[in-house]
Amino acid sequence: TPLKAVASRHFSKNAVFGRTTFRYIRGDLESCRMTSSSDENSAQTSAIASDLNLEQYRNKNNLDDQVFSAMSEDGGLKVTVATTRNLLNEMMIQHSMNPVAGDALGRATLCALMASNGMQEQQMFQLSLKGDGPLRGCVTIVTGKGEARGYVGNPSLSDDFTLSEAIGSGTVQVVKNHPDWPNPYNGITSIRHGDIDRDVGIYLAESEQRSCALAAATSFNGILCTSAGGYLVERLPDCTTETMQHMEKNLAKLVEMNGEDGEALPANLLLEGKTPVDIATVLLDGLGMKPLNQVTPSVFCECSEEKLFRSLRLLPREEVDEVLKDEGKIEARCQFCGKVYRMGPEEVAKRFTEATGDPSLDADFQKDKES
């Protein structure tokens, strides 16, 4: 059917591995399931205490984009669940993307938003998948505020390719930065599956030593995204074996609820109207749920005329004048949001006359921008 999740075409029967199992930090990082407790009669407590008020986190029918996070009552597990349909549709319009490209950018943005959940507002998290497939790479950048932007190398890629074929072989690269940090953090692992969420899960285990189960998926009706969402379950220090066993039972239950052997986790649940709070409730059933926070993700780009002119100042003036002579104007298109900027010869000359400071220094650029 048209509403069938794009993800369901792309994976084998083992697609649930890595999405419903925890990747271990030491030893073999391939997904493996813990042995569940044989006590089927153990008491099941409600994931939500009767007096817990979740009204502020409700998001009926996923009308709004949302990243919701909560912790198990014993503090052993953190669960982050996201829905980003509106955000992805806006990106689809910005880049005139076809569904395969949209699926890639949607999954990457979901993984970045969930993996970076809880970081400081000014902190930046960049996720890049640099593969040799016809998609020609995928880049997404998010902030602690939930601001997101991104692009793929070939937004018009046809639906003749599966996601794994579109991505190809290559690397998963992550850059984290903050204005106060002297240097950014960089991490890299190889692309193993090409379905993005499992590859990011491997990255988190291998490069950041974060034991987790991660899933992200989208669904499309033509070029309209009908659902986009994911979850990240992280094992925190001092998590007990009992808590892990219980969580893996809950993950198996979530797969059963989603259908299709987990190949579209959790896009099918979102299509049925399940919200991030609903999914977190299933995941933390019997473990108690303590809400942490929620973020409303949105598309936000930092491009501006000032940044374009800063780039011009970093070029030899002769090259700028040559472009103006040949083209009659300076024109540039933002790779992240698609906005086109144009400057005529008079405006360029005026800006060069008024410019001060060193354009290679952020501090001088900021002063020049504010003046």
PDB file of N, CA and C in Angstrom, residues 186-224:
ATOM      1  N   ASN A 186      35.542  14.392  17.492  1.00  0.00           N
ATOM      2  CA  ASN A 186      35.313  13.697  16.233  1.00  0.00           C
ATOM      3  C   ASN A 186      35.301  12.189  16.461  1.00  0.00           C
ATOM      4  N   GLY A 187      34.383  11.499  15.801  1.00  0.00           N
ATOM      5  CA  GLY A 187      34.320  10.046  15.874  1.00  0.00           C
ATOM      6  C   GLY A 187      33.992   9.470  14.511  1.00  0.00           C
ATOM      7  N   ILE A 188      34.441   8.251  14.243  1.00  0.00           N
ATOM      8  CA  ILE A 188      34.212   7.642  12.935  1.00  0.00           C
ATOM      9  C   ILE A 188      34.157   6.123  13.057  1.00  0.00           C
ATOM     10  N   THR A 189      33.229   5.511  12.338  1.00  0.00           N
ATOM     11  CA  THR A 189      33.151   4.061  12.205  1.00  0.00           C
ATOM     12  C   THR A 189      32.748   3.748  10.767  1.00  0.00           C
ATOM     13  N   SER A 190      32.813   2.496  10.399  1.00  0.00           N
ATOM     14  CA  SER A 190      32.451   2.109   9.034  1.00  0.00           C
ATOM     15  C   SER A 190      30.948   1.865   8.914  1.00  0.00           C
ATOM     16  N   ILE A 191      30.431   2.029   7.710  1.00  0.00           N
ATOM     17  CA  ILE A 191      29.041   1.694   7.414  1.00  0.00           C
ATOM     18  C   ILE A 191      28.950   0.181   7.254  1.00  0.00           C
ATOM     19  N   ARG A 192      28.126  -0.466   8.059  1.00  0.00           N
ATOM     20  CA  ARG A 192      28.011  -1.933   8.021  1.00  0.00           C
ATOM     21  C   ARG A 192      26.744  -2.393   7.292  1.00  0.00           C
ATOM     22  N   HIS A 193      25.651  -1.633   7.456  1.00  0.00           N
ATOM     23  CA  HIS A 193      24.361  -2.075   6.921  1.00  0.00           C
ATOM     24  C   HIS A 193      23.815  -1.150   5.833  1.00  0.00           C
ATOM     25  N   GLY A 194      24.049   0.136   5.951  1.00  0.00           N
ATOM     26  CA  GLY A 194      23.526   1.085   4.989  1.00  0.00           C
ATOM     27  C   GLY A 194      22.113   1.538   5.282  1.00  0.00           C
ATOM     28  N   ASP A 195      21.565   1.148   6.441  1.00  0.00           N
ATOM     29  CA  ASP A 195      20.198   1.550   6.782  1.00  0.00           C
ATOM     30  C   ASP A 195      20.183   2.682   7.803  1.00  0.00           C
ATOM     31  N   ILE A 196      21.299   3.249   8.087  1.00  0.00           N
ATOM     32  CA  ILE A 196      21.531   4.438   8.913  1.00  0.00           C
ATOM     33  C   ILE A 196      21.333   4.191  10.392  1.00  0.00           C
ATOM     34  N   ASP A 197      20.130   3.778  10.838  1.00  0.00           N
ATOM     35  CA  ASP A 197      19.917   3.664  12.278  1.00  0.00           C
ATOM     36  C   ASP A 197      20.789   2.578  12.906  1.00  0.00           C
ATOM     37  N   ARG A 198      20.889   1.430  12.258  1.00  0.00           N
ATOM     38  CA  ARG A 198      21.759   0.392  12.823  1.00  0.00           C
ATOM     39  C   ARG A 198      23.229   0.799  12.739  1.00  0.00           C
ATOM     40  N   ASP A 199      23.588   1.529  11.697  1.00  0.00           N
ATOM     41  CA  ASP A 199      24.972   2.002  11.577  1.00  0.00           C
ATOM     42  C   ASP A 199      25.298   3.036  12.649  1.00  0.00           C
ATOM     43  N   VAL A 200      24.343   3.906  12.960  1.00  0.00           N
ATOM     44  CA  VAL A 200      24.565   4.878  14.031  1.00  0.00           C
ATOM     45  C   VAL A 200      24.628   4.173  15.385  1.00  0.00           C
ATOM     46  N   GLY A 201      23.822   3.115  15.560  1.00  0.00           N
ATOM     47  CA  GLY A 201      23.889   2.330  16.788  1.00  0.00           C
ATOM     48  C   GLY A 201      25.266   1.710  16.979  1.00  0.00           C
ATOM     49  N   ILE A 202      25.851   1.214  15.886  1.00  0.00           N
ATOM     50  CA  ILE A 202      27.204   0.659  15.951  1.00  0.00           C
ATOM     51  C   ILE A 202      28.202   1.761  16.298  1.00  0.00           C
ATOM     52  N   TYR A 203      28.016   2.925  15.686  1.00  0.00           N
ATOM     53  CA  TYR A 203      28.915   4.048  15.998  1.00  0.00           C
ATOM     54  C   TYR A 203      28.872   4.386  17.491  1.00  0.00           C
ATOM     55  N   LEU A 204      27.665   4.483  18.056  1.00  0.00           N
ATOM     56  CA  LEU A 204      27.537   4.853  19.467  1.00  0.00           C
ATOM     57  C   LEU A 204      28.232   3.836  20.367  1.00  0.00           C
ATOM     58  N   ALA A 205      28.152   2.553  19.994  1.00  0.00           N
ATOM     59  CA  ALA A 205      28.792   1.523  20.802  1.00  0.00           C
ATOM     60  C   ALA A 205      30.304   1.534  20.647  1.00  0.00           C
ATOM     61  N   GLU A 206      30.769   1.630  19.409  1.00  0.00           N
ATOM     62  CA  GLU A 206      32.201   1.512  19.152  1.00  0.00           C
ATOM     63  C   GLU A 206      32.978   2.790  19.473  1.00  0.00           C
ATOM     64  N   SER A 207      32.424   3.927  19.104  1.00  0.00           N
ATOM     65  CA  SER A 207      33.169   5.172  19.230  1.00  0.00           C
ATOM     66  C   SER A 207      32.895   5.910  20.536  1.00  0.00           C
ATOM     67  N   GLU A 208      31.659   5.810  21.046  1.00  0.00           N
ATOM     68  CA  GLU A 208      31.309   6.545  22.257  1.00  0.00           C
ATOM     69  C   GLU A 208      31.022   5.640  23.447  1.00  0.00           C
ATOM     70  N   GLN A 209      31.152   4.324  23.265  1.00  0.00           N
ATOM     71  CA  GLN A 209      30.951   3.358  24.334  1.00  0.00           C
ATOM     72  C   GLN A 209      29.574   3.508  24.991  1.00  0.00           C
ATOM     73  N   ARG A 210      28.560   3.669  24.150  1.00  0.00           N
ATOM     74  CA  ARG A 210      27.182   3.796  24.632  1.00  0.00           C
ATOM     75  C   ARG A 210      26.407   2.548  24.213  1.00  0.00           C
ATOM     76  N   SER A 211      26.089   1.687  25.174  1.00  0.00           N
ATOM     77  CA  SER A 211      25.335   0.474  24.896  1.00  0.00           C
ATOM     78  C   SER A 211      23.875   0.848  24.699  1.00  0.00           C
ATOM     79  N   CYS A 212      23.310   0.533  23.531  1.00  0.00           N
ATOM     80  CA  CYS A 212      21.968   1.030  23.234  1.00  0.00           C
ATOM     81  C   CYS A 212      21.251   0.153  22.215  1.00  0.00           C
ATOM     82  N   ALA A 213      19.954   0.362  22.116  1.00  0.00           N
ATOM     83  CA  ALA A 213      19.124  -0.174  21.045  1.00  0.00           C
ATOM     84  C   ALA A 213      18.518   1.034  20.340  1.00  0.00           C
ATOM     85  N   LEU A 214      18.704   1.109  19.035  1.00  0.00           N
ATOM     86  CA  LEU A 214      18.312   2.308  18.280  1.00  0.00           C
ATOM     87  C   LEU A 214      17.528   1.912  17.042  1.00  0.00           C
ATOM     88  N   ALA A 215      16.416   2.603  16.802  1.00  0.00           N
ATOM     89  CA  ALA A 215      15.616   2.362  15.603  1.00  0.00           C
ATOM     90  C   ALA A 215      15.085   3.689  15.086  1.00  0.00           C
ATOM     91  N   ALA A 216      15.044   3.834  13.767  1.00  0.00           N
ATOM     92  CA  ALA A 216      14.469   5.023  13.131  1.00  0.00           C
ATOM     93  C   ALA A 216      13.913   4.608  11.778  1.00  0.00           C
ATOM     94  N   ALA A 217      12.751   5.135  11.404  1.00  0.00           N
ATOM     95  CA  ALA A 217      12.136   4.765  10.135  1.00  0.00           C
ATOM     96  C   ALA A 217      11.187   5.869   9.681  1.00  0.00           C
ATOM     97  N   THR A 218      10.850   5.829   8.402  1.00  0.00           N
ATOM     98  CA  THR A 218       9.908   6.783   7.829  1.00  0.00           C
ATOM     99  C   THR A 218       8.903   6.036   6.964  1.00  0.00           C
ATOM    100  N   SER A 219       7.814   6.696   6.622  1.00  0.00           N
ATOM    101  CA  SER A 219       6.868   6.143   5.649  1.00  0.00           C
ATOM    102  C   SER A 219       6.400   7.279   4.750  1.00  0.00           C
ATOM    103  N   PHE A 220       6.121   6.944   3.492  1.00  0.00           N
ATOM    104  CA  PHE A 220       5.750   7.958   2.512  1.00  0.00           C
ATOM    105  C   PHE A 220       4.515   7.538   1.728  1.00  0.00           C
ATOM    106  N   ASN A 221       3.735   8.529   1.329  1.00  0.00           N
ATOM    107  CA  ASN A 221       2.652   8.365   0.363  1.00  0.00           C
ATOM    108  C   ASN A 221       3.012   9.281  -0.796  1.00  0.00           C
ATOM    109  N   GLY A 222       3.609   8.722  -1.845  1.00  0.00           N
ATOM    110  CA  GLY A 222       4.185   9.557  -2.881  1.00  0.00           C
ATOM    111  C   GLY A 222       5.406  10.271  -2.319  1.00  0.00           C
ATOM    112  N   ILE A 223       5.408  11.606  -2.414  1.00  0.00           N
ATOM    113  CA  ILE A 223       6.511  12.383  -1.839  1.00  0.00           C
ATOM    114  C   ILE A 223       6.110  13.019  -0.513  1.00  0.00           C
ATOM    115  N   LEU A 224       4.961  12.633   0.024  1.00  0.00           N
ATOM    116  CA  LEU A 224       4.507  13.153   1.313  1.00  0.00           C
ATOM    117  C   LEU A 224       4.911  12.203   2.424  1.00  0.00           C
TER     118      LEU A 224
END
